[in-house]
Amino acid sequence: MLKLNIEMTSPTPTQKIDESQLPSGENNPVDIAEHATRSDILQYGVSPIQHLPVELLERIFILCLSHGKALPLINESTYPPLSLCCVCRSWREVAYGLPGLWTAVSVDMDVIDLEELNILPYLFEQWCSRANHHPLNFRFKSDDRHHKQTGEMLNTFITSLSRRLHHLDIDSPNFNWLIQPYFEMYGGVGGLDDKPWSTLQFPKLKSAIIRDDIDVCNDRTTPLFPSAPCLERIRLDRVSFPVDSVHWLIIPWSQLTHLILVKLLYSHLWHQVFSMCPNLQHGSFNITRGLPVGNTRRVAFNHLVELTIAFNYPVNPSILSIFDFPALMTLKIATDDYYHDKGDYWSDAICHRFCEQVAPLRRLSLHGHWPFALLLEAAPHVVELDVSYHFIRRMLLSILHDQELGEILLVPDLKVLVVQLPVQYSELEANMIADLIKSRMLTMSSWHVGNRLEKLVAYLDLDSPSEVACMDMLRAKLQPFVDGGLLLEFKDTTHPWFGRLDPAITEWHEGMMGITRKGDYVHIR
C-alpha cells in the first residue's frame, strides 16, 4: 500500500538492564559502547540517535540519497527519503522540513495497484510541496498502451509541475498522445479544462529524456518543448521524423549542449539536426543512408568535445565535410558494413578534409571496417585508442614496419589501448596482443622515453572457457611489463562499445545510462 504519513512513537520505558546481561569482554571499548547504548534505550526509552543535532541529521539525510542513480519511488518506504520518516517522530519532522530530500521523485505506474490510483495525486502533491519551491527532478514510467487514466495522470503531474521541473524522464506510450495538440492525433478533442502541451512553460528545465515513441507529423508542428529557455540536454529514444524535414519538431535546438538520438536516423535528416545545434558539446547518433545532401553552409562546432556515430548502412563520409570541429577531443565511430574501408568512399578531397577535422583528437574508438591507416595517421595526438581485434594485426605490422625505418608514425603518443577480443583461437590471439604490446613498449622505450604505453584494457566474455584461457595466457606473457608498471585490465563484453573509453568529465552520464538494448546502436564485436 502507498504510505507517506507514518506515525511512530518512542519505545516504552522498561526496567534497568540486569547486570547479568552484560556482554562478554567488558574491556573491549566496542562492547562497552554497545552495552551503554543498549542500557540507555532500555532505561529511558530514548535512542542516542535522537540527540543528534538537527544540522548533522540534515547532512546525513542528504547523503542517504542515491545521487546519480534511480530517482526515489513515491511508494517505496524501504529507501530514502520515506525510510527516514519511519524511524521516529523527530526524524520524520526533520525529514519533512528538509526540502532537499524531496526534490526528486519517480512514479512507476506498473508497480501501483489500480485501486490506489485515486490517492496518487494527493501523495504526489504532498511530496512536491515538501520540496518547497526548489526545482524538481521527475520520472514517470508506464508500460500501459495508451491507458486513458495513466495518460490523464501524466498530464496532471506535468501540467502542475512544468514551471518547477529541472529534469524530466518519461517512459510511457501516453506521452506521444499527450503532446499532440488537443489529442487530435487519436481522434479526440480536449475538453475546456485541458491545457494544450504547446502552452506549457518550462523555465527551469535543464535536461529531458523521452524513452518512448514520438511521432512527428509532416503537416503540423509537434511542440515538444516550445518554451524551455534553459534546456541544454535531451535524449530521444524513438522519435520518428517525416522523411523530408526535422523542423516540425519544436525543440530549442540551437541552445542544446548534449543531444542523444537513439533511433536510426536518415543521413539527410541527421544533417539537418546537426546543423541546427552549433553549441553542442556532446552528440550521439545512429545513422542510416538517406537522401543525397546538397551543398550547404559551413558550420563550426567550437564547443563539441565528443561525437559518437554508429553507421547502420554505407554512408558517404562526405556528409561530415561541411562541419568544423576545432575542439573535438573524442570520436567514437562504428559501422556494420565493410564498404566503409573501400577507396571509392574516400576520395583525396574527402581524406584531406577528414584529416583537418580529426587533427585535435586525443581519444578514438573504432569499431567495424574503416580505412585504418587513414584514421590513425590523421589523428597523431591520440592517447587513448579503442579498437576491434581485427585492427590488432594491422597495428602490429605497422609498428614492425616503423621499427625497420627507425621511426614511429602510428599514434606515437598512445597511452591507453582498449581492445575487444572475439576469441576463436585463444593462443593465437593472446600471442598477437602480446606481440603488439611488446613491440610497442620496446620501440617507445628506445626512441621516446617517458611516452610508453601505460595501460591495456581487454574486453572478453568472462563466462567463456576459451576467452578465460586467452586472458590467462595474455596475463602470463605480459607479466614482465606489468612488473615494470603496465596496467592490465580485463572487462566483460556486456559493456556497450560506445562506453569503453573512460567517460569524459563533461559527459551526460544519466543520459547515456541504459542504452544497451539491441537496435539502439550498431552492436559490433
PDB file of C-alpha atoms in Angstrom, residues 228-507:
ATOM      1  CA  ALA A 228      12.248  25.910 -22.396  1.00  0.00           C
ATOM      2  CA  PRO A 229      14.878  28.682 -22.303  1.00  0.00           C
ATOM      3  CA  CYS A 230      17.293  26.692 -20.088  1.00  0.00           C
ATOM      4  CA  LEU A 231      17.040  23.298 -21.816  1.00  0.00           C
ATOM      5  CA  GLU A 232      20.536  22.049 -22.696  1.00  0.00           C
ATOM      6  CA  ARG A 233      20.430  18.236 -22.639  1.00  0.00           C
ATOM      7  CA  ILE A 234      17.946  15.980 -24.347  1.00  0.00           C
ATOM      8  CA  ARG A 235      17.765  12.300 -25.225  1.00  0.00           C
ATOM      9  CA  LEU A 236      15.085  10.956 -27.563  1.00  0.00           C
ATOM     10  CA  ASP A 237      14.916   7.177 -27.894  1.00  0.00           C
ATOM     11  CA  ARG A 238      12.206   6.665 -30.515  1.00  0.00           C
ATOM     12  CA  VAL A 239      11.484   9.859 -32.373  1.00  0.00           C
ATOM     13  CA  SER A 240      10.114   9.337 -35.903  1.00  0.00           C
ATOM     14  CA  PHE A 241      10.583  12.272 -38.263  1.00  0.00           C
ATOM     15  CA  PRO A 242       8.835  12.883 -41.587  1.00  0.00           C
ATOM     16  CA  VAL A 243      11.021  11.815 -44.481  1.00  0.00           C
ATOM     17  CA  ASP A 244      11.666  15.370 -45.663  1.00  0.00           C
ATOM     18  CA  SER A 245      12.321  17.551 -42.618  1.00  0.00           C
ATOM     19  CA  VAL A 246      13.018  17.600 -38.872  1.00  0.00           C
ATOM     20  CA  HIS A 247      11.799  21.174 -38.467  1.00  0.00           C
ATOM     21  CA  TRP A 248       8.303  20.055 -37.492  1.00  0.00           C
ATOM     22  CA  LEU A 249       9.648  19.007 -34.068  1.00  0.00           C
ATOM     23  CA  ILE A 250       9.826  22.110 -31.879  1.00  0.00           C
ATOM     24  CA  ILE A 251      12.885  21.986 -29.622  1.00  0.00           C
ATOM     25  CA  PRO A 252      15.326  24.804 -28.828  1.00  0.00           C
ATOM     26  CA  TRP A 253      17.961  23.117 -30.999  1.00  0.00           C
ATOM     27  CA  SER A 254      20.421  25.994 -31.047  1.00  0.00           C
ATOM     28  CA  GLN A 255      20.880  26.062 -27.260  1.00  0.00           C
ATOM     29  CA  LEU A 256      21.456  22.304 -26.803  1.00  0.00           C
ATOM     30  CA  THR A 257      24.816  21.197 -25.408  1.00  0.00           C
ATOM     31  CA  HIS A 258      24.058  17.441 -25.259  1.00  0.00           C
ATOM     32  CA  LEU A 259      21.928  15.601 -27.821  1.00  0.00           C
ATOM     33  CA  ILE A 260      21.353  11.828 -27.928  1.00  0.00           C
ATOM     34  CA  LEU A 261      19.152  10.368 -30.676  1.00  0.00           C
ATOM     35  CA  VAL A 262      18.909   6.604 -30.196  1.00  0.00           C
ATOM     36  CA  LYS A 263      16.651   5.532 -33.055  1.00  0.00           C
ATOM     37  CA  LEU A 264      18.030   5.161 -36.584  1.00  0.00           C
ATOM     38  CA  LEU A 265      18.035   8.474 -38.415  1.00  0.00           C
ATOM     39  CA  TYR A 266      18.331   9.008 -42.160  1.00  0.00           C
ATOM     40  CA  SER A 267      21.596  10.715 -43.020  1.00  0.00           C
ATOM     41  CA  HIS A 268      19.937  13.764 -44.602  1.00  0.00           C
ATOM     42  CA  LEU A 269      17.748  14.242 -41.510  1.00  0.00           C
ATOM     43  CA  TRP A 270      20.774  13.894 -39.241  1.00  0.00           C
ATOM     44  CA  HIS A 271      22.446  16.552 -41.372  1.00  0.00           C
ATOM     45  CA  GLN A 272      19.547  18.915 -40.684  1.00  0.00           C
ATOM     46  CA  VAL A 273      19.519  18.194 -36.943  1.00  0.00           C
ATOM     47  CA  PHE A 274      23.276  18.535 -36.565  1.00  0.00           C
ATOM     48  CA  SER A 275      23.371  21.819 -38.459  1.00  0.00           C
ATOM     49  CA  MET A 276      20.827  23.322 -36.064  1.00  0.00           C
ATOM     50  CA  CYS A 277      22.924  22.568 -32.954  1.00  0.00           C
ATOM     51  CA  PRO A 278      26.102  24.688 -33.193  1.00  0.00           C
ATOM     52  CA  ASN A 279      26.527  24.788 -29.395  1.00  0.00           C
ATOM     53  CA  LEU A 280      26.769  21.028 -28.902  1.00  0.00           C
ATOM     54  CA  GLN A 281      29.417  19.678 -26.557  1.00  0.00           C
ATOM     55  CA  HIS A 282      28.397  16.008 -26.850  1.00  0.00           C
ATOM     56  CA  GLY A 283      26.439  14.351 -29.642  1.00  0.00           C
ATOM     57  CA  SER A 284      25.433  10.706 -30.059  1.00  0.00           C
ATOM     58  CA  PHE A 285      23.657   9.445 -33.190  1.00  0.00           C
ATOM     59  CA  ASN A 286      22.679   6.276 -35.070  1.00  0.00           C
ATOM     60  CA  ILE A 287      22.640   6.954 -38.821  1.00  0.00           C
ATOM     61  CA  THR A 288      21.494   5.069 -41.893  1.00  0.00           C
ATOM     62  CA  ARG A 289      21.679   6.026 -45.563  1.00  0.00           C
ATOM     63  CA  GLY A 290      19.178   8.629 -46.681  1.00  0.00           C
ATOM     64  CA  LEU A 291      18.653  11.125 -49.471  1.00  0.00           C
ATOM     65  CA  PRO A 292      21.600  12.990 -51.041  1.00  0.00           C
ATOM     66  CA  VAL A 293      22.661  16.106 -49.180  1.00  0.00           C
ATOM     67  CA  GLY A 294      23.181  19.214 -51.279  1.00  0.00           C
ATOM     68  CA  ASN A 295      25.776  21.898 -50.685  1.00  0.00           C
ATOM     69  CA  THR A 296      25.001  23.837 -47.522  1.00  0.00           C
ATOM     70  CA  ARG A 297      26.737  26.479 -45.480  1.00  0.00           C
ATOM     71  CA  ARG A 298      29.667  25.551 -43.290  1.00  0.00           C
ATOM     72  CA  VAL A 299      29.021  25.129 -39.548  1.00  0.00           C
ATOM     73  CA  ALA A 300      31.706  25.399 -36.864  1.00  0.00           C
ATOM     74  CA  PHE A 301      31.219  23.392 -33.676  1.00  0.00           C
ATOM     75  CA  ASN A 302      33.511  25.370 -31.409  1.00  0.00           C
ATOM     76  CA  HIS A 303      32.328  23.586 -28.254  1.00  0.00           C
ATOM     77  CA  LEU A 304      31.951  19.985 -29.467  1.00  0.00           C
ATOM     78  CA  VAL A 305      34.350  17.784 -27.478  1.00  0.00           C
ATOM     79  CA  GLU A 306      32.803  14.336 -28.038  1.00  0.00           C
ATOM     80  CA  LEU A 307      30.987  12.825 -31.024  1.00  0.00           C
ATOM     81  CA  THR A 308      29.553   9.290 -31.231  1.00  0.00           C
ATOM     82  CA  ILE A 309      28.200   7.992 -34.542  1.00  0.00           C
ATOM     83  CA  ALA A 310      27.073   4.485 -35.459  1.00  0.00           C
ATOM     84  CA  PHE A 311      26.557   3.876 -39.195  1.00  0.00           C
ATOM     85  CA  ASN A 312      23.937   1.238 -39.894  1.00  0.00           C
ATOM     86  CA  TYR A 313      24.442   1.218 -43.660  1.00  0.00           C
ATOM     87  CA  PRO A 314      27.063   2.605 -46.055  1.00  0.00           C
ATOM     88  CA  VAL A 315      27.017   6.363 -45.505  1.00  0.00           C
ATOM     89  CA  ASN A 316      29.258   8.603 -47.543  1.00  0.00           C
ATOM     90  CA  PRO A 317      31.727  10.286 -45.150  1.00  0.00           C
ATOM     91  CA  SER A 318      31.392  13.466 -47.185  1.00  0.00           C
ATOM     92  CA  ILE A 319      28.285  14.300 -45.114  1.00  0.00           C
ATOM     93  CA  LEU A 320      30.740  15.471 -42.435  1.00  0.00           C
ATOM     94  CA  SER A 321      32.705  17.729 -44.755  1.00  0.00           C
ATOM     95  CA  ILE A 322      30.840  20.994 -44.085  1.00  0.00           C
ATOM     96  CA  PHE A 323      31.463  20.806 -40.335  1.00  0.00           C
ATOM     97  CA  ASP A 324      34.484  22.127 -38.441  1.00  0.00           C
ATOM     98  CA  PHE A 325      35.495  20.531 -35.120  1.00  0.00           C
ATOM     99  CA  PRO A 326      38.281  22.680 -33.636  1.00  0.00           C
ATOM    100  CA  ALA A 327      37.641  21.440 -30.060  1.00  0.00           C
ATOM    101  CA  LEU A 328      36.889  17.755 -30.760  1.00  0.00           C
ATOM    102  CA  MET A 329      38.733  15.530 -28.269  1.00  0.00           C
ATOM    103  CA  THR A 330      36.809  12.218 -28.502  1.00  0.00           C
ATOM    104  CA  LEU A 331      35.455  10.475 -31.598  1.00  0.00           C
ATOM    105  CA  LYS A 332      33.591   7.152 -31.392  1.00  0.00           C
ATOM    106  CA  ILE A 333      32.510   5.620 -34.692  1.00  0.00           C
ATOM    107  CA  ALA A 334      31.192   2.202 -35.641  1.00  0.00           C
ATOM    108  CA  THR A 335      29.785   0.549 -38.733  1.00  0.00           C
ATOM    109  CA  ASP A 336      28.280  -2.807 -39.584  1.00  0.00           C
ATOM    110  CA  ASP A 337      29.242  -2.564 -43.268  1.00  0.00           C
ATOM    111  CA  TYR A 338      32.615  -3.459 -44.790  1.00  0.00           C
ATOM    112  CA  TYR A 339      32.315  -0.886 -47.591  1.00  0.00           C
ATOM    113  CA  HIS A 340      33.445   1.889 -45.298  1.00  0.00           C
ATOM    114  CA  ASP A 341      37.081   0.903 -45.772  1.00  0.00           C
ATOM    115  CA  LYS A 342      36.874   0.931 -49.578  1.00  0.00           C
ATOM    116  CA  GLY A 343      38.723   3.518 -51.613  1.00  0.00           C
ATOM    117  CA  ASP A 344      35.687   4.747 -53.548  1.00  0.00           C
ATOM    118  CA  TYR A 345      34.267   6.187 -50.323  1.00  0.00           C
ATOM    119  CA  TRP A 346      37.448   8.117 -49.592  1.00  0.00           C
ATOM    120  CA  SER A 347      38.497  10.412 -52.399  1.00  0.00           C
ATOM    121  CA  ASP A 348      41.598  12.568 -51.985  1.00  0.00           C
ATOM    122  CA  ALA A 349      39.431  15.585 -51.212  1.00  0.00           C
ATOM    123  CA  ILE A 350      37.434  13.729 -48.546  1.00  0.00           C
ATOM    124  CA  CYS A 351      40.616  12.329 -46.998  1.00  0.00           C
ATOM    125  CA  HIS A 352      42.213  15.761 -46.837  1.00  0.00           C
ATOM    126  CA  ARG A 353      39.115  17.300 -45.273  1.00  0.00           C
ATOM    127  CA  PHE A 354      38.781  14.459 -42.773  1.00  0.00           C
ATOM    128  CA  CYS A 355      42.393  14.866 -41.663  1.00  0.00           C
ATOM    129  CA  GLU A 356      41.702  18.533 -40.944  1.00  0.00           C
ATOM    130  CA  GLN A 357      38.638  17.686 -38.880  1.00  0.00           C
ATOM    131  CA  VAL A 358      40.123  14.999 -36.617  1.00  0.00           C
ATOM    132  CA  ALA A 359      43.578  16.502 -36.095  1.00  0.00           C
ATOM    133  CA  PRO A 360      42.809  17.656 -32.496  1.00  0.00           C
ATOM    134  CA  LEU A 361      41.631  14.177 -31.391  1.00  0.00           C
ATOM    135  CA  ARG A 362      43.005  12.705 -28.178  1.00  0.00           C
ATOM    136  CA  ARG A 363      40.619   9.738 -27.808  1.00  0.00           C
ATOM    137  CA  LEU A 364      39.423   7.495 -30.647  1.00  0.00           C
ATOM    138  CA  SER A 365      37.088   4.475 -30.711  1.00  0.00           C
ATOM    139  CA  LEU A 366      36.919   2.463 -33.963  1.00  0.00           C
ATOM    140  CA  HIS A 367      34.551  -0.473 -34.483  1.00  0.00           C
ATOM    141  CA  GLY A 368      33.735  -2.106 -37.786  1.00  0.00           C
ATOM    142  CA  HIS A 369      35.551  -1.649 -41.091  1.00  0.00           C
ATOM    143  CA  TRP A 370      37.389   1.620 -41.674  1.00  0.00           C
ATOM    144  CA  PRO A 371      40.416   2.833 -43.646  1.00  0.00           C
ATOM    145  CA  PHE A 372      42.668   2.016 -40.722  1.00  0.00           C
ATOM    146  CA  ALA A 373      45.842   3.831 -41.720  1.00  0.00           C
ATOM    147  CA  LEU A 374      43.975   6.980 -42.751  1.00  0.00           C
ATOM    148  CA  LEU A 375      42.129   7.336 -39.460  1.00  0.00           C
ATOM    149  CA  LEU A 376      45.134   6.767 -37.229  1.00  0.00           C
ATOM    150  CA  GLU A 377      47.558   8.815 -39.290  1.00  0.00           C
ATOM    151  CA  ALA A 378      45.035  11.669 -39.373  1.00  0.00           C
ATOM    152  CA  ALA A 379      44.968  11.793 -35.555  1.00  0.00           C
ATOM    153  CA  PRO A 380      48.615  11.678 -34.432  1.00  0.00           C
ATOM    154  CA  HIS A 381      47.881  13.033 -30.942  1.00  0.00           C
ATOM    155  CA  VAL A 382      45.602  10.194 -29.810  1.00  0.00           C
ATOM    156  CA  VAL A 383      46.480   8.992 -26.302  1.00  0.00           C
ATOM    157  CA  GLU A 384      43.531   6.607 -25.782  1.00  0.00           C
ATOM    158  CA  LEU A 385      42.553   4.155 -28.533  1.00  0.00           C
ATOM    159  CA  ASP A 386      39.702   1.613 -28.570  1.00  0.00           C
ATOM    160  CA  VAL A 387      39.735  -0.846 -31.493  1.00  0.00           C
ATOM    161  CA  SER A 388      38.283  -4.156 -32.626  1.00  0.00           C
ATOM    162  CA  TYR A 389      40.580  -7.180 -32.692  1.00  0.00           C
ATOM    163  CA  HIS A 390      40.910  -7.263 -36.485  1.00  0.00           C
ATOM    164  CA  PHE A 391      42.855  -3.986 -36.227  1.00  0.00           C
ATOM    165  CA  ILE A 392      45.487  -5.528 -33.978  1.00  0.00           C
ATOM    166  CA  ARG A 393      47.362  -7.435 -36.679  1.00  0.00           C
ATOM    167  CA  ARG A 394      47.453  -4.333 -38.862  1.00  0.00           C
ATOM    168  CA  MET A 395      48.770  -2.269 -35.958  1.00  0.00           C
ATOM    169  CA  LEU A 396      51.475  -4.862 -35.274  1.00  0.00           C
ATOM    170  CA  LEU A 397      52.576  -4.919 -38.911  1.00  0.00           C
ATOM    171  CA  SER A 398      52.691  -1.119 -38.953  1.00  0.00           C
ATOM    172  CA  ILE A 399      54.817  -0.988 -35.786  1.00  0.00           C
ATOM    173  CA  LEU A 400      57.218  -3.632 -37.116  1.00  0.00           C
ATOM    174  CA  HIS A 401      57.487  -1.626 -40.341  1.00  0.00           C
ATOM    175  CA  ASP A 402      58.221   1.532 -38.356  1.00  0.00           C
ATOM    176  CA  GLN A 403      60.947  -0.279 -36.431  1.00  0.00           C
ATOM    177  CA  GLU A 404      62.686  -1.141 -39.681  1.00  0.00           C
ATOM    178  CA  LEU A 405      62.540   2.528 -40.713  1.00  0.00           C
ATOM    179  CA  GLY A 406      63.805   3.658 -37.327  1.00  0.00           C
ATOM    180  CA  GLU A 407      60.800   5.898 -36.586  1.00  0.00           C
ATOM    181  CA  ILE A 408      57.306   5.905 -35.125  1.00  0.00           C
ATOM    182  CA  LEU A 409      54.463   7.084 -37.363  1.00  0.00           C
ATOM    183  CA  LEU A 410      51.354   5.462 -35.870  1.00  0.00           C
ATOM    184  CA  VAL A 411      49.822   7.132 -32.769  1.00  0.00           C
ATOM    185  CA  PRO A 412      53.204   7.918 -31.163  1.00  0.00           C
ATOM    186  CA  ASP A 413      51.569   9.437 -28.051  1.00  0.00           C
ATOM    187  CA  LEU A 414      49.392   6.393 -27.245  1.00  0.00           C
ATOM    188  CA  LYS A 415      48.998   5.760 -23.507  1.00  0.00           C
ATOM    189  CA  VAL A 416      45.897   3.542 -23.249  1.00  0.00           C
ATOM    190  CA  LEU A 417      44.899   0.723 -25.620  1.00  0.00           C
ATOM    191  CA  VAL A 418      41.415  -0.813 -25.357  1.00  0.00           C
ATOM    192  CA  VAL A 419      40.708  -3.915 -27.444  1.00  0.00           C
ATOM    193  CA  GLN A 420      37.735  -6.223 -27.997  1.00  0.00           C
ATOM    194  CA  LEU A 421      38.721  -9.907 -28.267  1.00  0.00           C
ATOM    195  CA  PRO A 422      36.263 -12.216 -30.076  1.00  0.00           C
ATOM    196  CA  VAL A 423      38.268 -15.327 -29.192  1.00  0.00           C
ATOM    197  CA  GLN A 424      38.410 -18.186 -31.694  1.00  0.00           C
ATOM    198  CA  TYR A 425      41.958 -19.432 -31.226  1.00  0.00           C
ATOM    199  CA  SER A 426      42.954 -18.290 -27.762  1.00  0.00           C
ATOM    200  CA  GLU A 427      46.693 -18.960 -28.088  1.00  0.00           C
ATOM    201  CA  LEU A 428      46.973 -17.200 -31.455  1.00  0.00           C
ATOM    202  CA  GLU A 429      45.069 -14.152 -30.251  1.00  0.00           C
ATOM    203  CA  ALA A 430      46.974 -13.959 -26.979  1.00  0.00           C
ATOM    204  CA  ASN A 431      50.250 -14.109 -28.915  1.00  0.00           C
ATOM    205  CA  MET A 432      49.089 -11.388 -31.298  1.00  0.00           C
ATOM    206  CA  ILE A 433      48.134  -8.996 -28.497  1.00  0.00           C
ATOM    207  CA  ALA A 434      51.302  -9.762 -26.553  1.00  0.00           C
ATOM    208  CA  ASP A 435      53.498  -9.194 -29.616  1.00  0.00           C
ATOM    209  CA  LEU A 436      51.793  -5.867 -30.250  1.00  0.00           C
ATOM    210  CA  ILE A 437      52.361  -4.689 -26.687  1.00  0.00           C
ATOM    211  CA  LYS A 438      55.963  -5.915 -26.622  1.00  0.00           C
ATOM    212  CA  SER A 439      56.781  -4.253 -29.933  1.00  0.00           C
ATOM    213  CA  ARG A 440      55.145  -1.035 -28.843  1.00  0.00           C
ATOM    214  CA  MET A 441      56.806  -0.980 -25.430  1.00  0.00           C
ATOM    215  CA  LEU A 442      60.272  -1.812 -26.738  1.00  0.00           C
ATOM    216  CA  THR A 443      60.039   0.683 -29.590  1.00  0.00           C
ATOM    217  CA  MET A 444      58.803   3.531 -27.427  1.00  0.00           C
ATOM    218  CA  SER A 445      61.341   2.685 -24.730  1.00  0.00           C
ATOM    219  CA  SER A 446      64.163   3.021 -27.255  1.00  0.00           C
ATOM    220  CA  TRP A 447      63.098   6.202 -29.045  1.00  0.00           C
ATOM    221  CA  HIS A 448      60.612   8.069 -26.873  1.00  0.00           C
ATOM    222  CA  VAL A 449      61.477   7.630 -23.220  1.00  0.00           C
ATOM    223  CA  GLY A 450      58.548   8.632 -20.985  1.00  0.00           C
ATOM    224  CA  ASN A 451      55.992   8.194 -23.764  1.00  0.00           C
ATOM    225  CA  ARG A 452      55.351   4.476 -23.414  1.00  0.00           C
ATOM    226  CA  LEU A 453      52.052   2.606 -23.299  1.00  0.00           C
ATOM    227  CA  GLU A 454      50.688   2.744 -19.756  1.00  0.00           C
ATOM    228  CA  LYS A 455      47.525   0.652 -19.828  1.00  0.00           C
ATOM    229  CA  LEU A 456      45.897  -2.238 -21.734  1.00  0.00           C
ATOM    230  CA  VAL A 457      42.184  -2.972 -21.315  1.00  0.00           C
ATOM    231  CA  ALA A 458      40.861  -6.174 -22.927  1.00  0.00           C
ATOM    232  CA  TYR A 459      37.150  -6.948 -23.289  1.00  0.00           C
ATOM    233  CA  LEU A 460      36.262 -10.656 -23.263  1.00  0.00           C
ATOM    234  CA  ASP A 461      33.389 -12.977 -22.452  1.00  0.00           C
ATOM    235  CA  LEU A 462      34.453 -13.953 -18.953  1.00  0.00           C
ATOM    236  CA  ASP A 463      31.964 -16.854 -18.964  1.00  0.00           C
ATOM    237  CA  SER A 464      33.662 -18.459 -21.986  1.00  0.00           C
ATOM    238  CA  PRO A 465      36.397 -21.027 -21.180  1.00  0.00           C
ATOM    239  CA  SER A 466      38.334 -20.180 -24.362  1.00  0.00           C
ATOM    240  CA  GLU A 467      38.321 -16.458 -23.600  1.00  0.00           C
ATOM    241  CA  VAL A 468      39.345 -17.058 -19.997  1.00  0.00           C
ATOM    242  CA  ALA A 469      42.215 -19.182 -21.348  1.00  0.00           C
ATOM    243  CA  CYS A 470      43.211 -16.294 -23.627  1.00  0.00           C
ATOM    244  CA  MET A 471      43.131 -13.943 -20.650  1.00  0.00           C
ATOM    245  CA  ASP A 472      45.390 -16.224 -18.596  1.00  0.00           C
ATOM    246  CA  MET A 473      47.898 -16.616 -21.434  1.00  0.00           C
ATOM    247  CA  LEU A 474      47.935 -12.889 -22.130  1.00  0.00           C
ATOM    248  CA  ARG A 475      48.497 -12.093 -18.471  1.00  0.00           C
ATOM    249  CA  ALA A 476      51.416 -14.534 -18.313  1.00  0.00           C
ATOM    250  CA  LYS A 477      53.051 -13.172 -21.475  1.00  0.00           C
ATOM    251  CA  LEU A 478      52.788  -9.561 -20.320  1.00  0.00           C
ATOM    252  CA  GLN A 479      53.820 -10.143 -16.716  1.00  0.00           C
ATOM    253  CA  PRO A 480      57.321  -8.649 -17.202  1.00  0.00           C
ATOM    254  CA  PHE A 481      55.754  -5.415 -18.448  1.00  0.00           C
ATOM    255  CA  VAL A 482      53.173  -5.470 -15.643  1.00  0.00           C
ATOM    256  CA  ASP A 483      56.060  -5.743 -13.201  1.00  0.00           C
ATOM    257  CA  GLY A 484      57.521  -2.694 -14.923  1.00  0.00           C
ATOM    258  CA  GLY A 485      54.373  -0.603 -14.418  1.00  0.00           C
ATOM    259  CA  LEU A 486      51.985  -1.566 -17.257  1.00  0.00           C
ATOM    260  CA  LEU A 487      48.373  -1.627 -16.049  1.00  0.00           C
ATOM    261  CA  LEU A 488      46.437  -4.652 -17.320  1.00  0.00           C
ATOM    262  CA  GLU A 489      42.631  -4.864 -17.013  1.00  0.00           C
ATOM    263  CA  PHE A 490      40.101  -7.438 -18.229  1.00  0.00           C
ATOM    264  CA  LYS A 491      36.430  -6.498 -18.532  1.00  0.00           C
ATOM    265  CA  ASP A 492      33.283  -8.291 -19.621  1.00  0.00           C
ATOM    266  CA  THR A 493      31.923  -7.720 -23.127  1.00  0.00           C
ATOM    267  CA  THR A 494      28.472  -6.821 -21.810  1.00  0.00           C
ATOM    268  CA  HIS A 495      29.710  -3.236 -21.709  1.00  0.00           C
ATOM    269  CA  PRO A 496      28.457  -1.381 -24.838  1.00  0.00           C
ATOM    270  CA  TRP A 497      31.114  -0.422 -27.375  1.00  0.00           C
ATOM    271  CA  PHE A 498      30.474   3.304 -27.064  1.00  0.00           C
ATOM    272  CA  GLY A 499      31.190   3.198 -23.319  1.00  0.00           C
ATOM    273  CA  ARG A 500      34.619   1.564 -23.352  1.00  0.00           C
ATOM    274  CA  LEU A 501      36.631   4.738 -23.253  1.00  0.00           C
ATOM    275  CA  ASP A 502      36.663   6.385 -19.844  1.00  0.00           C
ATOM    276  CA  PRO A 503      33.801   8.908 -19.571  1.00  0.00           C
ATOM    277  CA  ALA A 504      34.731  12.498 -20.245  1.00  0.00           C
ATOM    278  CA  ILE A 505      34.275  14.982 -17.425  1.00  0.00           C
ATOM    279  CA  THR A 506      31.611  16.819 -19.412  1.00  0.00           C
ATOM    280  CA  GLU A 507      29.676  13.685 -20.414  1.00  0.00           C
TER     281      GLU A 507
END
